[in-house]
Amino acid sequence: MSTQISAHITEVYEKIKDNVGKVIVGKSDTIDMLIVSMLCGGHVLLEDVPGTGKTTLAKALARGLYPGRDALIRLDMSEYLEKHARLHPDEVALVEINPANQPEKSTTWREYNLIEAAEGQRYRREMTWRDFDIRANRFANLLLSRGVKRGDKVAVLLMNCLEWLPVYFGVLKAGAIVVPMNYRYASDEIKYCLDLADARMLVFGPEFVERVDAVLPELTGITDFFFVGKEDECPAYASLYNKMVYYCSTIAPAVEISDEDYAAIYFSSGT
């Protein structure tokens, strides 16, 4: 460390020493504050970091690579997922319980949280934090391979299922805007919302094939359809989600996301 840098860090320390252990808001001297904070056990909240807004050191500190030293940083939603994937990779993050596939009619869906998963039983599926993040990364990279650009809208028309959140976070990781749609929508309402949101892509499940088919010729703004379901049920105009994502990288795409970026467009029921 040069004398000049050491002197500057000393100067910064003199400014903040009375607040050691408290929250420090870093602006022009953010990196110096981070270094001082790391050395003395303080806490730093990053704001207006020069450059990209999130330097390598800032991310390293915020993501817990220095145990025992706390740093608070403005994280986008996808980075919270990445943090959990690092800290709790093998813990269960998502569980799908499908009452339609109950092996015993006497068991209610509310009791399924008491049932341990067993091999070959399809009524319960689980996903760890690591797999959650990996699947989100794969879908983000799939979207980017199809030409999705920052700010593009990707609509999601799915019932509650294990794929729903990885798809949602995959859209965010690609820098796009997710447009969740109500499963009750009729064909004309699906078209209306897709047009109004200016959606470019649609992710949908088998429950909605007939409704999408009914307005397919009118969905001229949709460039890509992704079907989440069985291969033998996939419409000819759609790409099979489960197949396509496994051709894509598990590494998070290098897409910079800021606090000012839009994340989602939600349609209310009017209540």
PDB file of C-alpha atoms in Angstrom:
ATOM      1  CA  MET A   1       0.000   0.000   0.000  1.00  0.00           C
ATOM      2  CA  SER A   2       1.471   3.333  -1.005  1.00  0.00           C
ATOM      3  CA  THR A   3       2.090   6.171   1.463  1.00  0.00           C
ATOM      4  CA  GLN A   4      -0.436   8.301  -0.380  1.00  0.00           C
ATOM      5  CA  ILE A   5      -3.180   5.678  -0.118  1.00  0.00           C
ATOM      6  CA  SER A   6      -2.288   4.931   3.512  1.00  0.00           C
ATOM      7  CA  ALA A   7      -2.496   8.618   4.347  1.00  0.00           C
ATOM      8  CA  HIS A   8      -5.855   8.903   2.634  1.00  0.00           C
ATOM      9  CA  ILE A   9      -7.257   5.905   4.506  1.00  0.00           C
ATOM     10  CA  THR A  10      -5.962   7.396   7.747  1.00  0.00           C
ATOM     11  CA  GLU A  11      -7.758  10.617   6.879  1.00  0.00           C
ATOM     12  CA  VAL A  12     -10.961   8.721   6.222  1.00  0.00           C
ATOM     13  CA  TYR A  13     -10.587   6.817   9.472  1.00  0.00           C
ATOM     14  CA  GLU A  14     -10.276  10.086  11.388  1.00  0.00           C
ATOM     15  CA  LYS A  15     -13.556  11.181   9.823  1.00  0.00           C
ATOM     16  CA  ILE A  16     -15.480   8.069  10.792  1.00  0.00           C
ATOM     17  CA  LYS A  17     -13.733   6.684  13.886  1.00  0.00           C
ATOM     18  CA  ASP A  18     -16.472   7.965  16.183  1.00  0.00           C
ATOM     19  CA  ASN A  19     -18.993   5.942  14.178  1.00  0.00           C
ATOM     20  CA  VAL A  20     -17.100   2.648  14.122  1.00  0.00           C
ATOM     21  CA  GLY A  21     -19.602  -0.164  14.564  1.00  0.00           C
ATOM     22  CA  LYS A  22     -22.411   2.008  13.250  1.00  0.00           C
ATOM     23  CA  VAL A  23     -23.743   2.449   9.730  1.00  0.00           C
ATOM     24  CA  ILE A  24     -21.607   4.619   7.484  1.00  0.00           C
ATOM     25  CA  VAL A  25     -23.018   6.041   4.267  1.00  0.00           C
ATOM     26  CA  GLY A  26     -20.275   5.994   1.665  1.00  0.00           C
ATOM     27  CA  LYS A  27     -20.190   8.341  -1.300  1.00  0.00           C
ATOM     28  CA  SER A  28     -16.996   9.789  -2.828  1.00  0.00           C
ATOM     29  CA  ASP A  29     -14.696   7.889  -0.440  1.00  0.00           C
ATOM     30  CA  THR A  30     -16.698   4.659  -0.527  1.00  0.00           C
ATOM     31  CA  ILE A  31     -13.835   2.258  -1.181  1.00  0.00           C
ATOM     32  CA  ASP A  32     -11.658   3.830   1.521  1.00  0.00           C
ATOM     33  CA  MET A  33     -14.549   3.598   3.939  1.00  0.00           C
ATOM     34  CA  LEU A  34     -14.985  -0.042   3.047  1.00  0.00           C
ATOM     35  CA  ILE A  35     -11.331  -0.768   3.747  1.00  0.00           C
ATOM     36  CA  VAL A  36     -11.401   1.074   7.050  1.00  0.00           C
ATOM     37  CA  SER A  37     -14.678  -0.563   7.995  1.00  0.00           C
ATOM     38  CA  MET A  38     -13.321  -4.010   7.193  1.00  0.00           C
ATOM     39  CA  LEU A  39     -10.289  -3.374   9.373  1.00  0.00           C
ATOM     40  CA  CYS A  40     -12.107  -1.952  12.364  1.00  0.00           C
ATOM     41  CA  GLY A  41     -15.340  -3.923  12.241  1.00  0.00           C
ATOM     42  CA  GLY A  42     -17.660  -1.140  11.168  1.00  0.00           C
ATOM     43  CA  HIS A  43     -20.638  -1.309   8.864  1.00  0.00           C
ATOM     44  CA  VAL A  44     -20.981   0.412   5.487  1.00  0.00           C
ATOM     45  CA  LEU A  45     -24.026   1.254   3.417  1.00  0.00           C
ATOM     46  CA  LEU A  46     -22.993   1.940  -0.163  1.00  0.00           C
ATOM     47  CA  GLU A  47     -24.610   4.730  -2.118  1.00  0.00           C
ATOM     48  CA  ASP A  48     -23.577   6.337  -5.382  1.00  0.00           C
ATOM     49  CA  VAL A  49     -20.476   4.188  -5.785  1.00  0.00           C
ATOM     50  CA  PRO A  50     -18.354   5.536  -8.662  1.00  0.00           C
ATOM     51  CA  GLY A  51     -18.322   3.539 -11.883  1.00  0.00           C
ATOM     52  CA  THR A  52     -20.834   0.735 -12.142  1.00  0.00           C
ATOM     53  CA  GLY A  53     -22.258   1.392  -8.702  1.00  0.00           C
ATOM     54  CA  LYS A  54     -21.064  -1.959  -7.386  1.00  0.00           C
ATOM     55  CA  THR A  55     -17.312  -2.490  -7.308  1.00  0.00           C
ATOM     56  CA  THR A  56     -15.665  -5.869  -6.901  1.00  0.00           C
ATOM     57  CA  LEU A  57     -14.619  -5.092  -3.336  1.00  0.00           C
ATOM     58  CA  ALA A  58     -18.066  -3.843  -2.450  1.00  0.00           C
ATOM     59  CA  LYS A  59     -19.676  -7.007  -3.757  1.00  0.00           C
ATOM     60  CA  ALA A  60     -17.136  -9.190  -2.016  1.00  0.00           C
ATOM     61  CA  LEU A  61     -17.860  -7.552   1.315  1.00  0.00           C
ATOM     62  CA  ALA A  62     -21.611  -7.476   0.855  1.00  0.00           C
ATOM     63  CA  ARG A  63     -21.733 -11.132  -0.131  1.00  0.00           C
ATOM     64  CA  GLY A  64     -20.052 -12.262   3.038  1.00  0.00           C
ATOM     65  CA  LEU A  65     -16.662 -13.271   1.666  1.00  0.00           C
ATOM     66  CA  TYR A  66     -15.094 -11.701   4.753  1.00  0.00           C
ATOM     67  CA  PRO A  67     -16.782 -13.512   7.697  1.00  0.00           C
ATOM     68  CA  GLY A  68     -17.252 -11.348  10.758  1.00  0.00           C
ATOM     69  CA  ARG A  69     -17.286  -8.097   8.800  1.00  0.00           C
ATOM     70  CA  ASP A  70     -20.711  -6.783   7.957  1.00  0.00           C
ATOM     71  CA  ALA A  71     -21.434  -4.635   4.937  1.00  0.00           C
ATOM     72  CA  LEU A  72     -24.814  -3.474   3.749  1.00  0.00           C
ATOM     73  CA  ILE A  73     -25.288  -2.789   0.063  1.00  0.00           C
ATOM     74  CA  ARG A  74     -28.240  -2.002  -2.121  1.00  0.00           C
ATOM     75  CA  LEU A  75     -28.793  -5.387  -3.783  1.00  0.00           C
ATOM     76  CA  ASP A  76     -31.168  -6.076  -6.635  1.00  0.00           C
ATOM     77  CA  MET A  77     -33.631  -8.921  -6.047  1.00  0.00           C
ATOM     78  CA  SER A  78     -31.609 -11.487  -7.979  1.00  0.00           C
ATOM     79  CA  GLU A  79     -28.574 -10.871  -5.768  1.00  0.00           C
ATOM     80  CA  TYR A  80     -30.538 -11.881  -2.691  1.00  0.00           C
ATOM     81  CA  LEU A  81     -31.134 -15.216  -4.433  1.00  0.00           C
ATOM     82  CA  GLU A  82     -27.426 -15.527  -5.217  1.00  0.00           C
ATOM     83  CA  LYS A  83     -26.542 -14.786  -1.593  1.00  0.00           C
ATOM     84  CA  HIS A  84     -28.794 -17.559  -0.300  1.00  0.00           C
ATOM     85  CA  ALA A  85     -27.392 -19.937  -2.918  1.00  0.00           C
ATOM     86  CA  ARG A  86     -23.909 -19.274  -1.537  1.00  0.00           C
ATOM     87  CA  LEU A  87     -24.777 -19.369   2.149  1.00  0.00           C
ATOM     88  CA  HIS A  88     -27.360 -22.186   2.101  1.00  0.00           C
ATOM     89  CA  PRO A  89     -26.739 -24.131  -1.135  1.00  0.00           C
ATOM     90  CA  ASP A  90     -28.174 -27.473  -0.008  1.00  0.00           C
ATOM     91  CA  GLU A  91     -31.131 -26.223   1.981  1.00  0.00           C
ATOM     92  CA  VAL A  92     -34.579 -26.569   0.465  1.00  0.00           C
ATOM     93  CA  ALA A  93     -35.820 -23.293  -0.991  1.00  0.00           C
ATOM     94  CA  LEU A  94     -38.980 -24.283  -2.853  1.00  0.00           C
ATOM     95  CA  VAL A  95     -41.504 -27.079  -2.438  1.00  0.00           C
ATOM     96  CA  GLU A  96     -44.298 -27.908  -4.854  1.00  0.00           C
ATOM     97  CA  ILE A  97     -47.220 -29.881  -3.463  1.00  0.00           C
ATOM     98  CA  ASN A  98     -49.688 -30.902  -6.133  1.00  0.00           C
ATOM     99  CA  PRO A  99     -53.032 -32.076  -4.720  1.00  0.00           C
ATOM    100  CA  ALA A 100     -54.047 -33.305  -8.187  1.00  0.00           C
ATOM    101  CA  ASN A 101     -51.514 -36.133  -7.851  1.00  0.00           C
ATOM    102  CA  GLN A 102     -52.386 -37.355  -4.373  1.00  0.00           C
ATOM    103  CA  PRO A 103     -51.611 -41.066  -4.008  1.00  0.00           C
ATOM    104  CA  GLU A 104     -54.149 -41.331  -1.177  1.00  0.00           C
ATOM    105  CA  LYS A 105     -57.496 -39.615  -1.546  1.00  0.00           C
ATOM    106  CA  SER A 106     -57.892 -39.431   2.222  1.00  0.00           C
ATOM    107  CA  THR A 107     -54.890 -37.120   2.541  1.00  0.00           C
ATOM    108  CA  THR A 108     -55.701 -33.424   2.221  1.00  0.00           C
ATOM    109  CA  TRP A 109     -53.295 -30.995   0.609  1.00  0.00           C
ATOM    110  CA  ARG A 110     -52.797 -29.220   3.943  1.00  0.00           C
ATOM    111  CA  GLU A 111     -51.252 -32.402   5.343  1.00  0.00           C
ATOM    112  CA  TYR A 112     -48.644 -32.697   2.619  1.00  0.00           C
ATOM    113  CA  ASN A 113     -46.188 -30.453   4.422  1.00  0.00           C
ATOM    114  CA  LEU A 114     -45.853 -33.308   6.906  1.00  0.00           C
ATOM    115  CA  ILE A 115     -44.992 -35.893   4.262  1.00  0.00           C
ATOM    116  CA  GLU A 116     -41.360 -36.616   3.489  1.00  0.00           C
ATOM    117  CA  ALA A 117     -40.362 -36.706  -0.160  1.00  0.00           C
ATOM    118  CA  ALA A 118     -39.846 -40.242  -1.476  1.00  0.00           C
ATOM    119  CA  GLU A 119     -38.297 -41.435  -4.703  1.00  0.00           C
ATOM    120  CA  GLY A 120     -40.790 -41.856  -7.513  1.00  0.00           C
ATOM    121  CA  GLN A 121     -43.543 -39.854  -5.848  1.00  0.00           C
ATOM    122  CA  ARG A 122     -44.451 -36.974  -8.161  1.00  0.00           C
ATOM    123  CA  TYR A 123     -46.883 -35.206  -5.868  1.00  0.00           C
ATOM    124  CA  ARG A 124     -44.062 -33.438  -4.042  1.00  0.00           C
ATOM    125  CA  ARG A 125     -41.055 -31.739  -5.639  1.00  0.00           C
ATOM    126  CA  GLU A 126     -38.293 -29.772  -3.955  1.00  0.00           C
ATOM    127  CA  MET A 127     -35.569 -27.402  -5.073  1.00  0.00           C
ATOM    128  CA  THR A 128     -32.511 -26.243  -3.134  1.00  0.00           C
ATOM    129  CA  TRP A 129     -31.233 -22.670  -3.123  1.00  0.00           C
ATOM    130  CA  ARG A 130     -28.320 -23.723  -5.352  1.00  0.00           C
ATOM    131  CA  ASP A 131     -30.616 -25.305  -7.946  1.00  0.00           C
ATOM    132  CA  PHE A 132     -32.996 -22.354  -7.727  1.00  0.00           C
ATOM    133  CA  ASP A 133     -30.172 -19.963  -8.626  1.00  0.00           C
ATOM    134  CA  ILE A 134     -28.783 -22.267 -11.333  1.00  0.00           C
ATOM    135  CA  ARG A 135     -32.168 -22.603 -13.032  1.00  0.00           C
ATOM    136  CA  ALA A 136     -32.704 -18.852 -12.897  1.00  0.00           C
ATOM    137  CA  ASN A 137     -29.277 -18.361 -14.495  1.00  0.00           C
ATOM    138  CA  ARG A 138     -30.041 -20.890 -17.220  1.00  0.00           C
ATOM    139  CA  PHE A 139     -33.316 -19.209 -18.109  1.00  0.00           C
ATOM    140  CA  ALA A 140     -31.714 -15.760 -18.076  1.00  0.00           C
ATOM    141  CA  ASN A 141     -29.071 -16.983 -20.509  1.00  0.00           C
ATOM    142  CA  LEU A 142     -31.756 -18.603 -22.658  1.00  0.00           C
ATOM    143  CA  LEU A 143     -33.593 -15.280 -22.875  1.00  0.00           C
ATOM    144  CA  LEU A 144     -30.399 -13.456 -23.800  1.00  0.00           C
ATOM    145  CA  SER A 145     -29.664 -16.047 -26.493  1.00  0.00           C
ATOM    146  CA  ARG A 146     -33.072 -15.221 -27.975  1.00  0.00           C
ATOM    147  CA  GLY A 147     -32.197 -11.550 -28.155  1.00  0.00           C
ATOM    148  CA  VAL A 148     -33.829 -10.208 -24.999  1.00  0.00           C
ATOM    149  CA  LYS A 149     -32.554  -6.748 -24.173  1.00  0.00           C
ATOM    150  CA  ARG A 150     -32.638  -4.724 -20.999  1.00  0.00           C
ATOM    151  CA  GLY A 151     -36.149  -3.442 -20.408  1.00  0.00           C
ATOM    152  CA  ASP A 152     -37.901  -6.009 -22.630  1.00  0.00           C
ATOM    153  CA  LYS A 153     -41.048  -7.557 -21.163  1.00  0.00           C
ATOM    154  CA  VAL A 154     -41.468 -11.286 -20.608  1.00  0.00           C
ATOM    155  CA  ALA A 155     -44.951 -12.465 -19.629  1.00  0.00           C
ATOM    156  CA  VAL A 156     -45.473 -15.458 -17.328  1.00  0.00           C
ATOM    157  CA  LEU A 157     -48.737 -17.420 -17.467  1.00  0.00           C
ATOM    158  CA  LEU A 158     -48.309 -20.387 -15.125  1.00  0.00           C
ATOM    159  CA  MET A 159     -50.151 -22.102 -12.341  1.00  0.00           C
ATOM    160  CA  ASN A 160     -48.295 -22.361  -9.029  1.00  0.00           C
ATOM    161  CA  CYS A 161     -45.425 -24.716  -9.756  1.00  0.00           C
ATOM    162  CA  LEU A 162     -41.760 -25.256  -8.985  1.00  0.00           C
ATOM    163  CA  GLU A 163     -40.710 -23.533 -12.219  1.00  0.00           C
ATOM    164  CA  TRP A 164     -42.545 -20.282 -11.500  1.00  0.00           C
ATOM    165  CA  LEU A 165     -39.933 -18.524  -9.342  1.00  0.00           C
ATOM    166  CA  PRO A 166     -36.833 -19.654 -11.323  1.00  0.00           C
ATOM    167  CA  VAL A 167     -38.553 -18.245 -14.418  1.00  0.00           C
ATOM    168  CA  TYR A 168     -39.395 -15.014 -12.573  1.00  0.00           C
ATOM    169  CA  PHE A 169     -35.846 -14.506 -11.308  1.00  0.00           C
ATOM    170  CA  GLY A 170     -34.402 -15.567 -14.657  1.00  0.00           C
ATOM    171  CA  VAL A 171     -36.227 -12.686 -16.305  1.00  0.00           C
ATOM    172  CA  LEU A 172     -34.803 -10.284 -13.723  1.00  0.00           C
ATOM    173  CA  LYS A 173     -31.262 -11.626 -14.144  1.00  0.00           C
ATOM    174  CA  ALA A 174     -31.529 -10.993 -17.877  1.00  0.00           C
ATOM    175  CA  GLY A 175     -32.321  -7.344 -17.159  1.00  0.00           C
ATOM    176  CA  ALA A 176     -35.835  -7.738 -18.530  1.00  0.00           C
ATOM    177  CA  ILE A 177     -39.189  -6.914 -16.937  1.00  0.00           C
ATOM    178  CA  VAL A 178     -41.410  -9.771 -15.797  1.00  0.00           C
ATOM    179  CA  VAL A 179     -45.151  -9.590 -16.423  1.00  0.00           C
ATOM    180  CA  PRO A 180     -47.037 -12.099 -14.220  1.00  0.00           C
ATOM    181  CA  MET A 181     -50.503 -12.911 -15.521  1.00  0.00           C
ATOM    182  CA  ASN A 182     -53.606 -14.162 -13.723  1.00  0.00           C
ATOM    183  CA  TYR A 183     -54.438 -17.818 -14.337  1.00  0.00           C
ATOM    184  CA  ARG A 184     -58.121 -16.887 -14.596  1.00  0.00           C
ATOM    185  CA  TYR A 185     -57.635 -14.798 -17.743  1.00  0.00           C
ATOM    186  CA  ALA A 186     -59.678 -15.785 -20.760  1.00  0.00           C
ATOM    187  CA  SER A 187     -58.133 -15.693 -24.239  1.00  0.00           C
ATOM    188  CA  ASP A 188     -59.134 -12.109 -24.978  1.00  0.00           C
ATOM    189  CA  GLU A 189     -57.797 -10.944 -21.603  1.00  0.00           C
ATOM    190  CA  ILE A 190     -54.480 -12.691 -22.246  1.00  0.00           C
ATOM    191  CA  LYS A 191     -54.146 -10.875 -25.560  1.00  0.00           C
ATOM    192  CA  TYR A 192     -55.183  -7.552 -24.021  1.00  0.00           C
ATOM    193  CA  CYS A 193     -52.571  -7.736 -21.244  1.00  0.00           C
ATOM    194  CA  LEU A 194     -49.800  -8.922 -23.568  1.00  0.00           C
ATOM    195  CA  ASP A 195     -50.522  -6.030 -25.935  1.00  0.00           C
ATOM    196  CA  LEU A 196     -50.833  -3.461 -23.166  1.00  0.00           C
ATOM    197  CA  ALA A 197     -47.583  -4.543 -21.515  1.00  0.00           C
ATOM    198  CA  ASP A 198     -45.833  -4.688 -24.890  1.00  0.00           C
ATOM    199  CA  ALA A 199     -44.595  -8.172 -23.984  1.00  0.00           C
ATOM    200  CA  ARG A 200     -42.046  -9.736 -26.279  1.00  0.00           C
ATOM    201  CA  MET A 201     -42.052 -13.298 -24.935  1.00  0.00           C
ATOM    202  CA  LEU A 202     -44.556 -15.564 -23.188  1.00  0.00           C
ATOM    203  CA  VAL A 203     -43.890 -18.403 -20.765  1.00  0.00           C
ATOM    204  CA  PHE A 204     -46.983 -20.578 -20.287  1.00  0.00           C
ATOM    205  CA  GLY A 205     -48.107 -23.975 -18.999  1.00  0.00           C
ATOM    206  CA  PRO A 206     -50.333 -26.774 -20.326  1.00  0.00           C
ATOM    207  CA  GLU A 207     -53.421 -25.352 -18.624  1.00  0.00           C
ATOM    208  CA  PHE A 208     -53.330 -22.367 -20.995  1.00  0.00           C
ATOM    209  CA  VAL A 209     -52.610 -23.971 -24.372  1.00  0.00           C
ATOM    210  CA  GLU A 210     -56.196 -23.759 -25.600  1.00  0.00           C
ATOM    211  CA  ARG A 211     -56.544 -20.142 -24.498  1.00  0.00           C
ATOM    212  CA  VAL A 212     -53.277 -19.132 -26.182  1.00  0.00           C
ATOM    213  CA  ASP A 213     -54.182 -21.108 -29.304  1.00  0.00           C
ATOM    214  CA  ALA A 214     -57.425 -19.154 -29.621  1.00  0.00           C
ATOM    215  CA  VAL A 215     -55.624 -15.812 -30.027  1.00  0.00           C
ATOM    216  CA  LEU A 216     -52.301 -17.013 -31.436  1.00  0.00           C
ATOM    217  CA  PRO A 217     -52.705 -15.297 -34.860  1.00  0.00           C
ATOM    218  CA  GLU A 218     -53.282 -11.997 -33.062  1.00  0.00           C
ATOM    219  CA  LEU A 219     -50.200 -12.227 -30.812  1.00  0.00           C
ATOM    220  CA  THR A 220     -47.976 -10.566 -33.382  1.00  0.00           C
ATOM    221  CA  GLY A 221     -45.801  -8.864 -30.764  1.00  0.00           C
ATOM    222  CA  ILE A 222     -44.672 -12.147 -29.209  1.00  0.00           C
ATOM    223  CA  THR A 223     -41.437 -13.359 -30.793  1.00  0.00           C
ATOM    224  CA  ASP A 224     -40.875 -16.423 -28.595  1.00  0.00           C
ATOM    225  CA  PHE A 225     -43.121 -18.820 -26.690  1.00  0.00           C
ATOM    226  CA  PHE A 226     -41.764 -21.075 -23.927  1.00  0.00           C
ATOM    227  CA  PHE A 227     -43.860 -24.028 -22.803  1.00  0.00           C
ATOM    228  CA  VAL A 228     -43.431 -25.371 -19.256  1.00  0.00           C
ATOM    229  CA  GLY A 229     -44.728 -28.923 -19.330  1.00  0.00           C
ATOM    230  CA  LYS A 230     -44.383 -32.337 -20.920  1.00  0.00           C
ATOM    231  CA  GLU A 231     -42.742 -32.640 -24.320  1.00  0.00           C
ATOM    232  CA  ASP A 232     -45.702 -34.468 -25.895  1.00  0.00           C
ATOM    233  CA  GLU A 233     -47.985 -31.587 -24.877  1.00  0.00           C
ATOM    234  CA  CYS A 234     -45.791 -28.792 -26.232  1.00  0.00           C
ATOM    235  CA  PRO A 235     -47.423 -26.823 -29.078  1.00  0.00           C
ATOM    236  CA  ALA A 236     -45.513 -26.659 -32.364  1.00  0.00           C
ATOM    237  CA  TYR A 237     -45.077 -22.890 -32.088  1.00  0.00           C
ATOM    238  CA  ALA A 238     -43.423 -23.046 -28.653  1.00  0.00           C
ATOM    239  CA  SER A 239     -39.999 -24.059 -27.332  1.00  0.00           C
ATOM    240  CA  LEU A 240     -39.906 -26.636 -24.553  1.00  0.00           C
ATOM    241  CA  TYR A 241     -38.650 -24.822 -21.459  1.00  0.00           C
ATOM    242  CA  ASN A 242     -37.238 -27.845 -19.623  1.00  0.00           C
ATOM    243  CA  LYS A 243     -35.254 -28.912 -22.674  1.00  0.00           C
ATOM    244  CA  MET A 244     -33.956 -25.538 -23.803  1.00  0.00           C
ATOM    245  CA  VAL A 245     -32.669 -24.320 -20.437  1.00  0.00           C
ATOM    246  CA  TYR A 246     -30.278 -27.242 -20.112  1.00  0.00           C
ATOM    247  CA  TYR A 247     -28.388 -26.039 -23.178  1.00  0.00           C
ATOM    248  CA  CYS A 248     -27.667 -22.772 -21.376  1.00  0.00           C
ATOM    249  CA  SER A 249     -24.922 -21.734 -18.983  1.00  0.00           C
ATOM    250  CA  THR A 250     -25.375 -22.021 -15.225  1.00  0.00           C
ATOM    251  CA  ILE A 251     -23.330 -18.836 -14.718  1.00  0.00           C
ATOM    252  CA  ALA A 252     -25.187 -15.616 -13.976  1.00  0.00           C
ATOM    253  CA  PRO A 253     -25.162 -13.350 -17.045  1.00  0.00           C
ATOM    254  CA  ALA A 254     -23.069 -10.188 -16.914  1.00  0.00           C
ATOM    255  CA  VAL A 255     -26.042  -7.833 -16.945  1.00  0.00           C
ATOM    256  CA  GLU A 256     -25.734  -4.738 -14.751  1.00  0.00           C
ATOM    257  CA  ILE A 257     -28.969  -3.944 -12.932  1.00  0.00           C
ATOM    258  CA  SER A 258     -29.521  -0.689 -11.077  1.00  0.00           C
ATOM    259  CA  ASP A 259     -31.962   0.372  -8.379  1.00  0.00           C
ATOM    260  CA  GLU A 260     -33.763   2.496 -10.938  1.00  0.00           C
ATOM    261  CA  ASP A 261     -34.552  -0.365 -13.340  1.00  0.00           C
ATOM    262  CA  TYR A 262     -38.133  -1.606 -13.508  1.00  0.00           C
ATOM    263  CA  ALA A 263     -38.568  -5.195 -12.331  1.00  0.00           C
ATOM    264  CA  ALA A 264     -42.181  -6.125 -13.038  1.00  0.00           C
ATOM    265  CA  ILE A 265     -45.541  -5.045 -14.389  1.00  0.00           C
ATOM    266  CA  TYR A 266     -48.544  -6.290 -12.430  1.00  0.00           C
ATOM    267  CA  PHE A 267     -52.162  -6.187 -13.552  1.00  0.00           C
ATOM    268  CA  SER A 268     -54.682  -5.678 -10.758  1.00  0.00           C
ATOM    269  CA  SER A 269     -58.136  -7.242 -10.633  1.00  0.00           C
ATOM    270  CA  GLY A 270     -59.693  -3.833 -10.208  1.00  0.00           C
ATOM    271  CA  THR A 271     -60.441  -4.206  -6.514  1.00  0.00           C
TER     272      THR A 271
END
